[in-house]
mmCIF file of C-alpha atoms in Angstrom:
data_model
loop_
_atom_site.group_PDB
_atom_site.id
_atom_site.type_symbol
_atom_site.label_atom_id
_atom_site.label_comp_id
_atom_site.label_asym_id
_atom_site.label_seq_id
_atom_site.Cartn_x
_atom_site.Cartn_y
_atom_site.Cartn_z
ATOM 1 C CA MET A 1 -70.364 -7.500 23.648
ATOM 2 C CA LYS A 2 -67.686 -5.071 22.467
ATOM 3 C CA VAL A 3 -64.556 -6.886 21.300
ATOM 4 C CA LEU A 4 -61.042 -5.541 20.664
ATOM 5 C CA VAL A 5 -58.663 -7.673 18.594
ATOM 6 C CA ILE A 6 -54.925 -6.917 18.787
ATOM 7 C CA GLY A 7 -52.828 -7.498 15.659
ATOM 8 C CA GLY A 8 -52.808 -6.735 11.975
ATOM 9 C CA GLY A 9 -52.288 -9.908 9.952
ATOM 10 C CA ALA A 10 -54.422 -12.463 8.118
ATOM 11 C CA ARG A 11 -54.943 -14.390 11.375
ATOM 12 C CA GLU A 12 -56.486 -11.272 12.923
ATOM 13 C CA HIS A 13 -58.570 -10.670 9.784
ATOM 14 C CA ALA A 14 -59.886 -14.248 10.094
ATOM 15 C CA LEU A 15 -60.681 -13.678 13.785
ATOM 16 C CA CYS A 16 -62.369 -10.342 13.030
ATOM 17 C CA ARG A 17 -64.364 -11.866 10.176
ATOM 18 C CA SER A 18 -65.692 -14.629 12.440
ATOM 19 C CA LEU A 19 -66.426 -12.185 15.274
ATOM 20 C CA SER A 20 -68.201 -9.801 12.884
ATOM 21 C CA LEU A 21 -70.582 -12.635 11.950
ATOM 22 C CA ASP A 22 -71.364 -13.364 15.630
ATOM 23 C CA PRO A 23 -74.730 -11.826 16.654
ATOM 24 C CA ASP A 24 -73.419 -11.371 20.232
ATOM 25 C CA VAL A 25 -70.761 -8.909 19.039
ATOM 26 C CA THR A 26 -72.258 -5.397 19.079
ATOM 27 C CA ALA A 27 -69.035 -3.509 18.284
ATOM 28 C CA LEU A 28 -65.774 -4.772 16.827
ATOM 29 C CA HIS A 29 -62.453 -2.954 17.092
ATOM 30 C CA CYS A 30 -58.946 -3.901 15.938
ATOM 31 C CA ALA A 31 -55.545 -2.358 16.691
ATOM 32 C CA PRO A 32 -53.625 -1.707 14.559
ATOM 33 C CA GLY A 33 -55.446 -3.805 11.915
ATOM 34 C CA ASN A 34 -54.946 -3.532 8.145
ATOM 35 C CA ALA A 35 -56.798 -2.449 5.005
ATOM 36 C CA GLY A 36 -58.972 -5.562 4.897
ATOM 37 C CA ILE A 37 -59.834 -5.634 8.597
ATOM 38 C CA ALA A 38 -61.051 -2.021 8.213
ATOM 39 C CA GLU A 39 -64.046 -3.409 6.295
ATOM 40 C CA VAL A 40 -65.353 -5.336 9.347
ATOM 41 C CA ALA A 41 -63.884 -3.507 12.359
ATOM 42 C CA GLU A 42 -63.023 -0.006 13.502
ATOM 43 C CA LEU A 43 -59.240 0.445 13.480
ATOM 44 C CA HIS A 44 -57.130 2.150 16.150
ATOM 45 C CA PRO A 45 -53.412 2.982 16.103
ATOM 46 C CA VAL A 46 -51.559 1.334 18.975
ATOM 47 C CA ASP A 47 -48.133 -0.097 19.767
ATOM 48 C CA GLN A 48 -49.246 -3.698 20.179
ATOM 49 C CA LEU A 49 -46.199 -4.475 22.354
ATOM 50 C CA ASP A 50 -47.132 -1.744 24.855
ATOM 51 C CA GLY A 51 -49.373 -3.452 27.405
ATOM 52 C CA GLU A 52 -50.386 -0.225 29.130
ATOM 53 C CA ALA A 53 -51.358 1.398 25.815
ATOM 54 C CA VAL A 54 -53.429 -1.654 24.819
ATOM 55 C CA ALA A 55 -55.115 -1.771 28.247
ATOM 56 C CA ARG A 56 -55.851 1.968 28.055
ATOM 57 C CA LEU A 57 -57.406 1.566 24.598
ATOM 58 C CA ALA A 58 -59.520 -1.392 25.787
ATOM 59 C CA ALA A 59 -60.759 0.645 28.747
ATOM 60 C CA ASP A 60 -61.532 3.692 26.571
ATOM 61 C CA LEU A 61 -63.548 1.484 24.207
ATOM 62 C CA GLN A 62 -65.299 -0.202 27.165
ATOM 63 C CA ALA A 63 -64.354 -3.547 25.606
ATOM 64 C CA GLY A 64 -65.924 -6.615 27.155
ATOM 65 C CA LEU A 65 -63.244 -8.880 25.658
ATOM 66 C CA VAL A 66 -59.736 -8.382 24.271
ATOM 67 C CA VAL A 67 -58.306 -11.008 21.911
ATOM 68 C CA VAL A 68 -54.518 -10.876 21.444
ATOM 69 C CA GLY A 69 -53.591 -12.378 18.075
ATOM 70 C CA PRO A 70 -49.790 -12.401 17.603
ATOM 71 C CA GLU A 71 -47.139 -14.050 19.754
ATOM 72 C CA ALA A 72 -44.899 -11.015 20.365
ATOM 73 C CA PRO A 73 -47.484 -9.051 22.435
ATOM 74 C CA LEU A 74 -48.270 -12.185 24.468
ATOM 75 C CA VAL A 75 -44.585 -12.802 25.258
ATOM 76 C CA ALA A 76 -44.336 -9.088 26.134
ATOM 77 C CA GLY A 77 -47.091 -9.471 28.756
ATOM 78 C CA VAL A 78 -49.882 -7.552 27.025
ATOM 79 C CA ALA A 79 -52.565 -9.979 28.243
ATOM 80 C CA ASP A 80 -51.430 -9.409 31.852
ATOM 81 C CA ALA A 81 -51.776 -5.635 31.421
ATOM 82 C CA VAL A 82 -55.311 -5.976 30.050
ATOM 83 C CA ARG A 83 -56.379 -8.315 32.844
ATOM 84 C CA ALA A 84 -54.854 -5.922 35.398
ATOM 85 C CA VAL A 85 -57.465 -3.296 34.480
ATOM 86 C CA GLY A 86 -60.284 -5.813 34.928
ATOM 87 C CA ILE A 87 -61.044 -6.603 31.286
ATOM 88 C CA PRO A 88 -61.315 -10.269 30.193
ATOM 89 C CA CYS A 89 -58.493 -11.170 27.809
ATOM 90 C CA PHE A 90 -58.128 -14.181 25.526
ATOM 91 C CA GLY A 91 -54.405 -14.911 25.539
ATOM 92 C CA PRO A 92 -51.894 -16.398 27.984
ATOM 93 C CA SER A 93 -49.859 -14.507 30.562
ATOM 94 C CA GLU A 94 -46.275 -13.487 29.846
ATOM 95 C CA GLN A 95 -45.046 -16.467 31.890
ATOM 96 C CA ALA A 96 -47.321 -19.013 30.203
ATOM 97 C CA ALA A 97 -46.530 -17.571 26.750
ATOM 98 C CA GLN A 98 -42.925 -18.721 27.294
ATOM 99 C CA LEU A 99 -44.270 -22.006 25.949
ATOM 100 C CA GLU A 100 -43.741 -20.319 22.575
ATOM 101 C CA GLY A 101 -41.253 -17.649 23.621
ATOM 102 C CA SER A 102 -38.626 -20.209 24.636
ATOM 103 C CA LYS A 103 -38.150 -23.599 22.976
ATOM 104 C CA ALA A 104 -36.081 -24.663 26.011
ATOM 105 C CA PHE A 105 -38.940 -23.793 28.400
ATOM 106 C CA ALA A 106 -41.369 -25.755 26.217
ATOM 107 C CA LYS A 107 -39.085 -28.803 26.302
ATOM 108 C CA ASP A 108 -38.914 -28.570 30.094
ATOM 109 C CA VAL A 109 -42.710 -28.395 30.378
ATOM 110 C CA MET A 110 -43.090 -31.378 28.035
ATOM 111 C CA ALA A 111 -40.616 -33.370 30.124
ATOM 112 C CA GLY A 112 -42.600 -32.584 33.278
ATOM 113 C CA ALA A 113 -45.900 -33.459 31.610
ATOM 114 C CA GLY A 114 -44.639 -36.637 29.964
ATOM 115 C CA VAL A 115 -45.507 -35.305 26.515
ATOM 116 C CA PRO A 116 -43.890 -37.179 23.599
ATOM 117 C CA THR A 117 -41.452 -34.984 21.662
ATOM 118 C CA ALA A 118 -38.108 -35.118 19.874
ATOM 119 C CA ARG A 119 -34.953 -35.688 21.932
ATOM 120 C CA SER A 120 -33.033 -32.425 22.088
ATOM 121 C CA TYR A 121 -30.105 -30.450 23.473
ATOM 122 C CA VAL A 122 -30.109 -26.793 24.505
ATOM 123 C CA CYS A 123 -26.810 -25.276 23.374
ATOM 124 C CA THR A 124 -25.107 -21.958 24.089
ATOM 125 C CA THR A 125 -21.503 -22.594 22.959
ATOM 126 C CA ALA A 126 -19.876 -23.713 19.708
ATOM 127 C CA GLU A 127 -18.622 -26.861 21.450
ATOM 128 C CA GLU A 128 -22.126 -27.801 22.612
ATOM 129 C CA ILE A 129 -23.504 -27.121 19.124
ATOM 130 C CA ASP A 130 -20.925 -29.376 17.488
ATOM 131 C CA GLU A 131 -21.555 -32.174 19.985
ATOM 132 C CA ALA A 132 -25.345 -32.001 19.462
ATOM 133 C CA LEU A 133 -25.122 -31.930 15.663
ATOM 134 C CA ASP A 134 -22.758 -34.885 15.761
ATOM 135 C CA ALA A 135 -25.011 -36.802 18.172
ATOM 136 C CA PHE A 136 -28.147 -36.559 15.995
ATOM 137 C CA GLY A 137 -26.639 -36.476 12.497
ATOM 138 C CA ALA A 138 -28.502 -35.427 9.363
ATOM 139 C CA PRO A 139 -31.107 -34.199 8.705
ATOM 140 C CA TYR A 140 -30.161 -31.492 11.216
ATOM 141 C CA VAL A 141 -32.956 -29.649 13.061
ATOM 142 C CA VAL A 142 -31.807 -26.329 14.542
ATOM 143 C CA LYS A 143 -34.239 -23.991 16.340
ATOM 144 C CA ASP A 144 -33.650 -20.487 17.646
ATOM 145 C CA ASP A 145 -34.685 -20.584 21.313
ATOM 146 C CA GLY A 146 -36.619 -17.301 21.038
ATOM 147 C CA LEU A 147 -39.318 -15.842 18.806
ATOM 148 C CA ALA A 148 -38.365 -15.652 15.135
ATOM 149 C CA ALA A 149 -41.701 -15.043 13.339
ATOM 150 C CA GLY A 150 -41.880 -18.637 12.139
ATOM 151 C CA LYS A 151 -38.479 -18.431 10.475
ATOM 152 C CA GLY A 152 -36.129 -19.480 13.270
ATOM 153 C CA VAL A 153 -35.987 -23.149 12.298
ATOM 154 C CA VAL A 154 -33.540 -24.722 9.847
ATOM 155 C CA VAL A 155 -33.920 -28.338 8.707
ATOM 156 C CA THR A 156 -31.053 -29.323 6.446
ATOM 157 C CA ASP A 157 -28.667 -32.096 5.425
ATOM 158 C CA ASP A 158 -25.894 -29.497 5.133
ATOM 159 C CA LEU A 159 -23.779 -29.530 8.309
ATOM 160 C CA ALA A 160 -22.203 -26.140 7.556
ATOM 161 C CA GLU A 161 -25.635 -24.509 7.093
ATOM 162 C CA ALA A 162 -26.932 -26.070 10.327
ATOM 163 C CA ARG A 163 -23.855 -24.949 12.269
ATOM 164 C CA ALA A 164 -23.986 -21.405 10.867
ATOM 165 C CA HIS A 165 -27.652 -21.017 11.849
ATOM 166 C CA ALA A 166 -26.969 -22.401 15.330
ATOM 167 C CA LEU A 167 -24.040 -20.029 15.908
ATOM 168 C CA ALA A 168 -26.162 -17.054 14.769
ATOM 169 C CA CYS A 169 -28.939 -17.830 17.246
ATOM 170 C CA GLY A 170 -27.141 -17.428 20.570
ATOM 171 C CA ARG A 171 -29.190 -19.930 22.589
ATOM 172 C CA VAL A 172 -30.364 -22.748 20.377
ATOM 173 C CA VAL A 173 -32.262 -26.042 20.565
ATOM 174 C CA ILE A 174 -30.884 -28.877 18.419
ATOM 175 C CA GLU A 175 -33.061 -31.956 18.165
ATOM 176 C CA GLU A 176 -33.583 -35.223 16.386
ATOM 177 C CA PHE A 177 -35.431 -35.151 13.073
ATOM 178 C CA LEU A 178 -39.037 -36.367 13.221
ATOM 179 C CA ASP A 179 -40.269 -38.281 10.178
ATOM 180 C CA GLY A 180 -43.853 -38.312 8.951
ATOM 181 C CA PRO A 181 -46.518 -35.749 8.016
ATOM 182 C CA GLU A 182 -47.101 -32.676 10.158
ATOM 183 C CA VAL A 183 -50.432 -31.636 11.685
ATOM 184 C CA SER A 184 -51.504 -28.459 13.483
ATOM 185 C CA LEU A 185 -54.054 -28.881 16.259
ATOM 186 C CA PHE A 186 -55.399 -25.876 18.163
ATOM 187 C CA ALA A 187 -57.141 -26.026 21.516
ATOM 188 C CA ILE A 188 -58.961 -23.295 23.415
ATOM 189 C CA THR A 189 -58.363 -23.533 27.148
ATOM 190 C CA ASP A 190 -59.164 -21.614 30.341
ATOM 191 C CA GLY A 191 -56.291 -23.251 32.189
ATOM 192 C CA VAL A 192 -58.312 -26.302 33.262
ATOM 193 C CA THR A 193 -60.798 -27.302 30.547
ATOM 194 C CA VAL A 194 -59.413 -27.945 27.058
ATOM 195 C CA LEU A 195 -61.583 -27.632 23.933
ATOM 196 C CA PRO A 196 -59.878 -28.945 20.779
ATOM 197 C CA LEU A 197 -60.540 -27.450 17.352
ATOM 198 C CA THR A 198 -60.364 -29.330 14.056
ATOM 199 C CA PRO A 199 -56.909 -30.360 12.734
ATOM 200 C CA ALA A 200 -55.259 -28.553 9.823
ATOM 201 C CA GLN A 201 -52.053 -28.882 7.843
ATOM 202 C CA ASP A 202 -49.911 -25.978 6.670
ATOM 203 C CA PHE A 203 -47.119 -25.644 4.134
ATOM 204 C CA LYS A 204 -43.931 -24.047 5.429
ATOM 205 C CA ARG A 205 -41.653 -24.107 2.377
ATOM 206 C CA ALA A 206 -41.839 -21.262 -0.128
ATOM 207 C CA LEU A 207 -42.038 -23.337 -3.309
ATOM 208 C CA ASP A 208 -44.114 -26.168 -4.745
ATOM 209 C CA GLY A 209 -43.141 -29.681 -3.711
ATOM 210 C CA ASP A 210 -41.944 -28.398 -0.313
ATOM 211 C CA GLU A 211 -38.851 -26.861 -1.889
ATOM 212 C CA GLY A 212 -37.204 -23.545 -1.110
ATOM 213 C CA PRO A 213 -36.653 -21.678 2.167
ATOM 214 C CA ASN A 214 -38.755 -21.932 5.319
ATOM 215 C CA THR A 215 -41.515 -19.323 5.628
ATOM 216 C CA GLY A 216 -44.229 -18.359 8.090
ATOM 217 C CA GLY A 217 -46.595 -20.555 6.037
ATOM 218 C CA MET A 218 -47.734 -20.473 2.386
ATOM 219 C CA GLY A 219 -51.147 -22.133 2.730
ATOM 220 C CA ALA A 220 -53.243 -24.609 4.693
ATOM 221 C CA TYR A 221 -56.233 -26.919 4.497
ATOM 222 C CA SER A 222 -58.756 -28.698 6.702
ATOM 223 C CA PRO A 223 -59.999 -31.398 7.267
ATOM 224 C CA LEU A 224 -57.263 -34.017 6.841
ATOM 225 C CA PRO A 225 -58.825 -36.972 4.988
ATOM 226 C CA TRP A 226 -55.730 -39.103 5.571
ATOM 227 C CA ALA A 227 -55.565 -38.633 9.362
ATOM 228 C CA ASP A 228 -56.681 -41.233 11.901
ATOM 229 C CA PRO A 229 -60.219 -40.363 13.114
ATOM 230 C CA LYS A 230 -58.952 -40.892 16.691
ATOM 231 C CA LEU A 231 -56.097 -38.366 16.260
ATOM 232 C CA VAL A 232 -57.769 -35.514 18.162
ATOM 233 C CA ASP A 233 -58.678 -37.762 21.110
ATOM 234 C CA GLU A 234 -55.118 -39.127 21.226
ATOM 235 C CA VAL A 235 -53.519 -35.668 21.149
ATOM 236 C CA MET A 236 -55.947 -34.429 23.805
ATOM 237 C CA ALA A 237 -54.990 -37.309 26.105
ATOM 238 C CA THR A 238 -51.216 -37.354 25.490
ATOM 239 C CA VAL A 239 -50.361 -33.722 24.678
ATOM 240 C CA LEU A 240 -52.902 -30.958 25.244
ATOM 241 C CA GLN A 241 -54.485 -31.843 28.598
ATOM 242 C CA PRO A 242 -51.184 -32.938 30.210
ATOM 243 C CA THR A 243 -49.503 -29.693 29.087
ATOM 244 C CA VAL A 244 -52.310 -27.511 30.452
ATOM 245 C CA ASP A 245 -52.281 -29.506 33.710
ATOM 246 C CA GLU A 246 -48.476 -29.166 34.037
ATOM 247 C CA LEU A 247 -48.544 -25.411 33.488
ATOM 248 C CA ARG A 248 -51.260 -25.041 36.131
ATOM 249 C CA ARG A 249 -49.234 -27.230 38.513
ATOM 250 C CA ARG A 250 -46.256 -24.896 38.022
ATOM 251 C CA GLY A 251 -48.375 -21.869 38.954
ATOM 252 C CA THR A 252 -48.438 -20.499 35.391
ATOM 253 C CA PRO A 253 -51.911 -21.490 34.152
ATOM 254 C CA PHE A 254 -52.393 -21.158 30.402
ATOM 255 C CA GLN A 255 -55.540 -19.329 29.271
ATOM 256 C CA GLY A 256 -55.974 -18.821 25.559
ATOM 257 C CA LEU A 257 -55.097 -20.756 22.424
ATOM 258 C CA LEU A 258 -52.646 -23.640 22.771
ATOM 259 C CA TYR A 259 -51.284 -24.675 19.377
ATOM 260 C CA ALA A 260 -49.567 -28.042 19.038
ATOM 261 C CA GLY A 261 -47.413 -28.579 15.965
ATOM 262 C CA LEU A 262 -47.260 -32.353 15.608
ATOM 263 C CA ALA A 263 -45.383 -34.963 13.600
ATOM 264 C CA ILE A 264 -47.208 -38.238 12.944
ATOM 265 C CA THR A 265 -44.085 -40.405 13.067
ATOM 266 C CA SER A 266 -43.521 -44.110 12.590
ATOM 267 C CA ARG A 267 -43.296 -44.292 16.419
ATOM 268 C CA GLY A 268 -46.481 -42.306 17.078
ATOM 269 C CA VAL A 269 -47.452 -38.670 17.592
ATOM 270 C CA ARG A 270 -44.613 -36.323 18.621
ATOM 271 C CA VAL A 271 -44.754 -32.601 19.419
ATOM 272 C CA ILE A 272 -42.570 -30.479 17.130
ATOM 273 C CA GLU A 273 -43.409 -27.191 18.846
ATOM 274 C CA PHE A 274 -46.004 -25.309 20.834
ATOM 275 C CA ASN A 275 -47.372 -21.894 19.997
ATOM 276 C CA ALA A 276 -49.297 -19.680 22.391
ATOM 277 C CA ARG A 277 -51.755 -18.261 19.846
ATOM 278 C CA PHE A 278 -53.785 -19.061 16.762
ATOM 279 C CA GLY A 279 -51.489 -20.225 13.963
ATOM 280 C CA ASP A 280 -51.250 -18.441 10.629
ATOM 281 C CA PRO A 281 -52.337 -19.627 8.007
ATOM 282 C CA GLU A 282 -54.153 -22.537 9.711
ATOM 283 C CA THR A 283 -56.562 -20.192 11.525
ATOM 284 C CA GLN A 284 -57.924 -19.103 8.165
ATOM 285 C CA VAL A 285 -59.165 -22.616 7.321
ATOM 286 C CA VAL A 286 -60.123 -23.685 10.856
ATOM 287 C CA LEU A 287 -62.362 -20.653 11.422
ATOM 288 C CA ALA A 288 -63.832 -21.041 7.925
ATOM 289 C CA ARG A 289 -65.219 -24.407 9.097
ATOM 290 C CA LEU A 290 -66.344 -23.360 12.593
ATOM 291 C CA ARG A 291 -70.140 -23.136 12.885
ATOM 292 C CA THR A 292 -70.247 -22.237 16.613
ATOM 293 C CA PRO A 293 -70.240 -18.435 17.196
ATOM 294 C CA LEU A 294 -66.742 -17.501 18.324
ATOM 295 C CA ALA A 295 -67.135 -14.703 20.888
ATOM 296 C CA SER A 296 -68.760 -16.680 23.716
ATOM 297 C CA VAL A 297 -66.148 -19.455 23.420
ATOM 298 C CA LEU A 298 -63.270 -16.990 23.725
ATOM 299 C CA LEU A 299 -64.994 -15.116 26.569
ATOM 300 C CA ASN A 300 -65.609 -18.344 28.515
ATOM 301 C CA ALA A 301 -61.923 -19.241 28.118
ATOM 302 C CA ALA A 302 -60.921 -15.769 29.355
ATOM 303 C CA ASN A 303 -63.306 -15.990 32.321
ATOM 304 C CA GLY A 304 -62.401 -19.541 33.386
ATOM 305 C CA THR A 305 -65.859 -20.904 32.551
ATOM 306 C CA LEU A 306 -65.055 -23.022 29.509
ATOM 307 C CA ASP A 307 -66.589 -26.089 31.182
ATOM 308 C CA SER A 308 -70.003 -24.515 30.484
ATOM 309 C CA GLU A 309 -69.323 -24.431 26.724
ATOM 310 C CA PRO A 310 -70.974 -27.241 24.697
ATOM 311 C CA PRO A 311 -68.899 -29.172 22.133
ATOM 312 C CA LEU A 312 -68.002 -27.083 19.102
ATOM 313 C CA ASN A 313 -70.090 -27.395 15.948
ATOM 314 C CA TRP A 314 -68.353 -27.723 12.567
ATOM 315 C CA HIS A 315 -69.356 -27.348 8.927
ATOM 316 C CA GLU A 316 -68.895 -30.481 6.828
ATOM 317 C CA ASP A 317 -67.271 -28.344 4.126
ATOM 318 C CA ALA A 318 -63.537 -28.433 3.471
ATOM 319 C CA ALA A 319 -61.459 -25.240 3.460
ATOM 320 C CA VAL A 320 -58.250 -24.255 1.674
ATOM 321 C CA THR A 321 -56.210 -21.059 2.021
ATOM 322 C CA VAL A 322 -53.480 -19.953 -0.378
ATOM 323 C CA VAL A 323 -51.016 -17.259 0.679
ATOM 324 C CA VAL A 324 -50.100 -14.616 -1.889
ATOM 325 C CA ALA A 325 -46.655 -13.325 -0.900
ATOM 326 C CA SER A 326 -44.665 -10.332 -2.077
ATOM 327 C CA HIS A 327 -41.589 -10.301 -4.282
ATOM 328 C CA ASN A 328 -38.515 -11.781 -2.521
ATOM 329 C CA TYR A 329 -40.423 -13.278 0.471
ATOM 330 C CA PRO A 330 -39.223 -14.789 2.845
ATOM 331 C CA GLY A 331 -36.258 -12.468 2.301
ATOM 332 C CA THR A 332 -36.710 -8.710 2.688
ATOM 333 C CA PRO A 333 -40.005 -8.182 0.872
ATOM 334 C CA ARG A 334 -40.780 -5.482 -1.657
ATOM 335 C CA THR A 335 -43.676 -3.335 -0.420
ATOM 336 C CA GLY A 336 -45.844 -0.532 -1.767
ATOM 337 C CA ASP A 337 -47.078 -2.426 -4.851
ATOM 338 C CA PRO A 338 -50.767 -1.843 -5.721
ATOM 339 C CA ILE A 339 -53.110 -4.831 -5.259
ATOM 340 C CA GLU A 340 -55.842 -5.193 -7.897
ATOM 341 C CA GLY A 341 -58.679 -7.671 -8.346
ATOM 342 C CA LEU A 342 -60.011 -7.669 -4.777
ATOM 343 C CA ASP A 343 -63.361 -6.247 -5.912
ATOM 344 C CA GLU A 344 -63.606 -8.935 -8.591
ATOM 345 C CA VAL A 345 -63.169 -11.696 -5.990
ATOM 346 C CA ALA A 346 -65.830 -10.102 -3.772
ATOM 347 C CA ALA A 347 -68.228 -9.781 -6.718
ATOM 348 C CA GLN A 348 -67.667 -13.151 -8.388
ATOM 349 C CA ASP A 349 -66.451 -15.632 -5.766
ATOM 350 C CA ALA A 350 -68.303 -14.763 -2.537
ATOM 351 C CA PRO A 351 -69.464 -16.345 -0.326
ATOM 352 C CA HIS A 352 -67.447 -19.491 -1.115
ATOM 353 C CA ALA A 353 -64.132 -17.661 -1.545
ATOM 354 C CA TYR A 354 -62.869 -14.482 0.079
ATOM 355 C CA VAL A 355 -59.634 -12.609 0.703
ATOM 356 C CA LEU A 356 -58.114 -12.141 4.153
ATOM 357 C CA HIS A 357 -55.527 -9.360 4.315
ATOM 358 C CA ALA A 358 -52.121 -9.828 5.964
ATOM 359 C CA GLY A 359 -49.509 -7.282 4.885
ATOM 360 C CA THR A 360 -51.665 -4.542 3.344
ATOM 361 C CA LYS A 361 -52.372 -0.861 3.881
ATOM 362 C CA ARG A 362 -54.468 1.822 2.229
ATOM 363 C CA ASP A 363 -52.628 4.408 0.131
ATOM 364 C CA GLY A 364 -55.179 6.974 -0.995
ATOM 365 C CA ASP A 365 -57.779 5.065 -3.000
ATOM 366 C CA ALA A 366 -55.454 2.107 -3.547
ATOM 367 C CA ILE A 367 -54.627 -0.897 -1.365
ATOM 368 C CA VAL A 368 -50.910 -1.686 -1.480
ATOM 369 C CA SER A 369 -48.624 -4.412 -0.173
ATOM 370 C CA ALA A 370 -47.052 -3.741 3.215
ATOM 371 C CA GLY A 371 -45.358 -7.013 4.211
ATOM 372 C CA GLY A 372 -44.041 -10.396 3.146
ATOM 373 C CA ARG A 373 -47.241 -12.401 3.245
ATOM 374 C CA VAL A 374 -49.774 -10.044 1.675
ATOM 375 C CA LEU A 375 -53.063 -11.961 1.342
ATOM 376 C CA SER A 376 -54.650 -15.274 2.375
ATOM 377 C CA VAL A 377 -57.160 -16.317 -0.272
ATOM 378 C CA THR A 378 -59.559 -18.684 1.486
ATOM 379 C CA ALA A 379 -62.280 -20.887 0.020
ATOM 380 C CA THR A 380 -64.689 -23.578 1.153
ATOM 381 C CA GLY A 381 -66.212 -26.431 -0.828
ATOM 382 C CA SER A 382 -67.956 -29.764 -0.466
ATOM 383 C CA ASP A 383 -64.513 -31.422 -0.517
ATOM 384 C CA LEU A 384 -60.870 -30.372 -0.815
ATOM 385 C CA THR A 385 -60.961 -30.579 -4.616
ATOM 386 C CA GLN A 386 -63.776 -28.031 -4.865
ATOM 387 C CA ALA A 387 -62.248 -25.824 -2.159
ATOM 388 C CA ARG A 388 -58.916 -25.850 -4.036
ATOM 389 C CA GLU A 389 -60.589 -24.965 -7.337
ATOM 390 C CA ARG A 390 -62.411 -22.042 -5.751
ATOM 391 C CA ALA A 391 -59.328 -20.780 -3.918
ATOM 392 C CA TYR A 392 -57.101 -20.848 -6.990
ATOM 393 C CA GLU A 393 -59.808 -19.313 -9.188
ATOM 394 C CA ALA A 394 -59.911 -16.373 -6.749
ATOM 395 C CA VAL A 395 -56.093 -16.192 -6.618
ATOM 396 C CA GLY A 396 -56.151 -15.910 -10.413
ATOM 397 C CA ARG A 397 -58.160 -12.691 -10.216
ATOM 398 C CA ILE A 398 -55.593 -10.942 -7.989
ATOM 399 C CA ARG A 399 -52.900 -8.822 -9.576
ATOM 400 C CA LEU A 400 -49.837 -7.896 -7.504
ATOM 401 C CA ASP A 401 -46.609 -7.215 -9.364
ATOM 402 C CA GLY A 402 -43.882 -9.739 -8.549
ATOM 403 C CA SER A 403 -46.118 -11.759 -6.220
ATOM 404 C CA GLN A 404 -45.669 -15.471 -5.609
ATOM 405 C CA HIS A 405 -47.824 -18.329 -4.368
ATOM 406 C CA ARG A 406 -47.686 -22.099 -4.240
ATOM 407 C CA THR A 407 -49.855 -24.000 -6.704
ATOM 408 C CA ASP A 408 -49.940 -27.297 -4.784
ATOM 409 C CA ILE A 409 -51.715 -26.439 -1.507
ATOM 410 C CA ALA A 410 -53.844 -29.485 -0.501
ATOM 411 C CA ARG A 411 -53.283 -31.113 -3.907
ATOM 412 C CA LYS A 412 -51.964 -34.381 -2.487
ATOM 413 C CA ALA A 413 -54.633 -34.532 0.252
ATOM 414 C CA ALA A 414 -57.317 -33.998 -2.379
ATOM 415 C CA GLY A 415 -55.998 -37.040 -4.255
ATOM 416 C CA GLU A 416 -54.960 -35.052 -7.325
#
């Protein structure tokens, strides 16, 4: 099978790494990719938001499967364009991707499906915003209705900050605060059958101790030793299957990766948000633990034959990923800084630890930073303690001027 992956971040590097290890994959392509992905896939320049250009590239490559990684191409209808030329595509349609593209649409779907979530108001005027903030009180949870690269959410006790963010968003969802730890659970679906993956937890705040501004994610780990063993079954029954069934009932079946961001509250599991694609950085740890070859699972989801797929097989090992971010992230990042130490990690830490590239590019013989989140250093171990040790040992070999990373990823879960 020839596979084309669309995207150029650490999530796509994780997908390409897993696909490159799959004996069924005879050729692997990625567009536009990055400096790290170039080591496992052939790169092609493409505007990933241009569905016709992506479909044309897939046809030229005679791809047997296209995997769309990021949310923006999905919301732009790229998967529809690929399917229109007769090539199987893993990723939801433009309509179904509104589950991530619009928080208001997601709330409406959850209401129809009876999925437990936070009470909320959709606001478009200053008066509505003030009423909603007053109704829920602090901590205030304010979400941009549209895509915001993981940075459209503000959770704050400061009323002025909450109001300013809401006014800047245009259409905004204001909702009650959900207490309790957060969990990410992915599921692969063909629109009927739902196949859950293993849970993970990510870290959204920039600084240790969950301080600092919200980011796209600074690290993740899996499994969750503190979680109820029945959590996946409960979320399947109350969240994932009802959502997939509701979308099919509405005539917008969801084929691809359904990501449920969950809060384990004192009143039970509640959905914080849905995403329409693999999450970043959780994908890095989930795929590190997946033993089942990936390509056939994604192809069966794209072809509507997921019911023929046996249960997924998982490694017992734990996995931890630590994001190395550029200077000033999540503000406007500094780019163009040389990255050193990658060869040392490959020589001294493989196969237990490896580096997945996010915002990187090649500049002559050097690899330089090209985004906010630059690298995802991922490691596996017999437990979270060993996986953490290996991940941070590898992080210590990397030299990137002005870079930042959290030092406490999975520390609490590991019992340290």
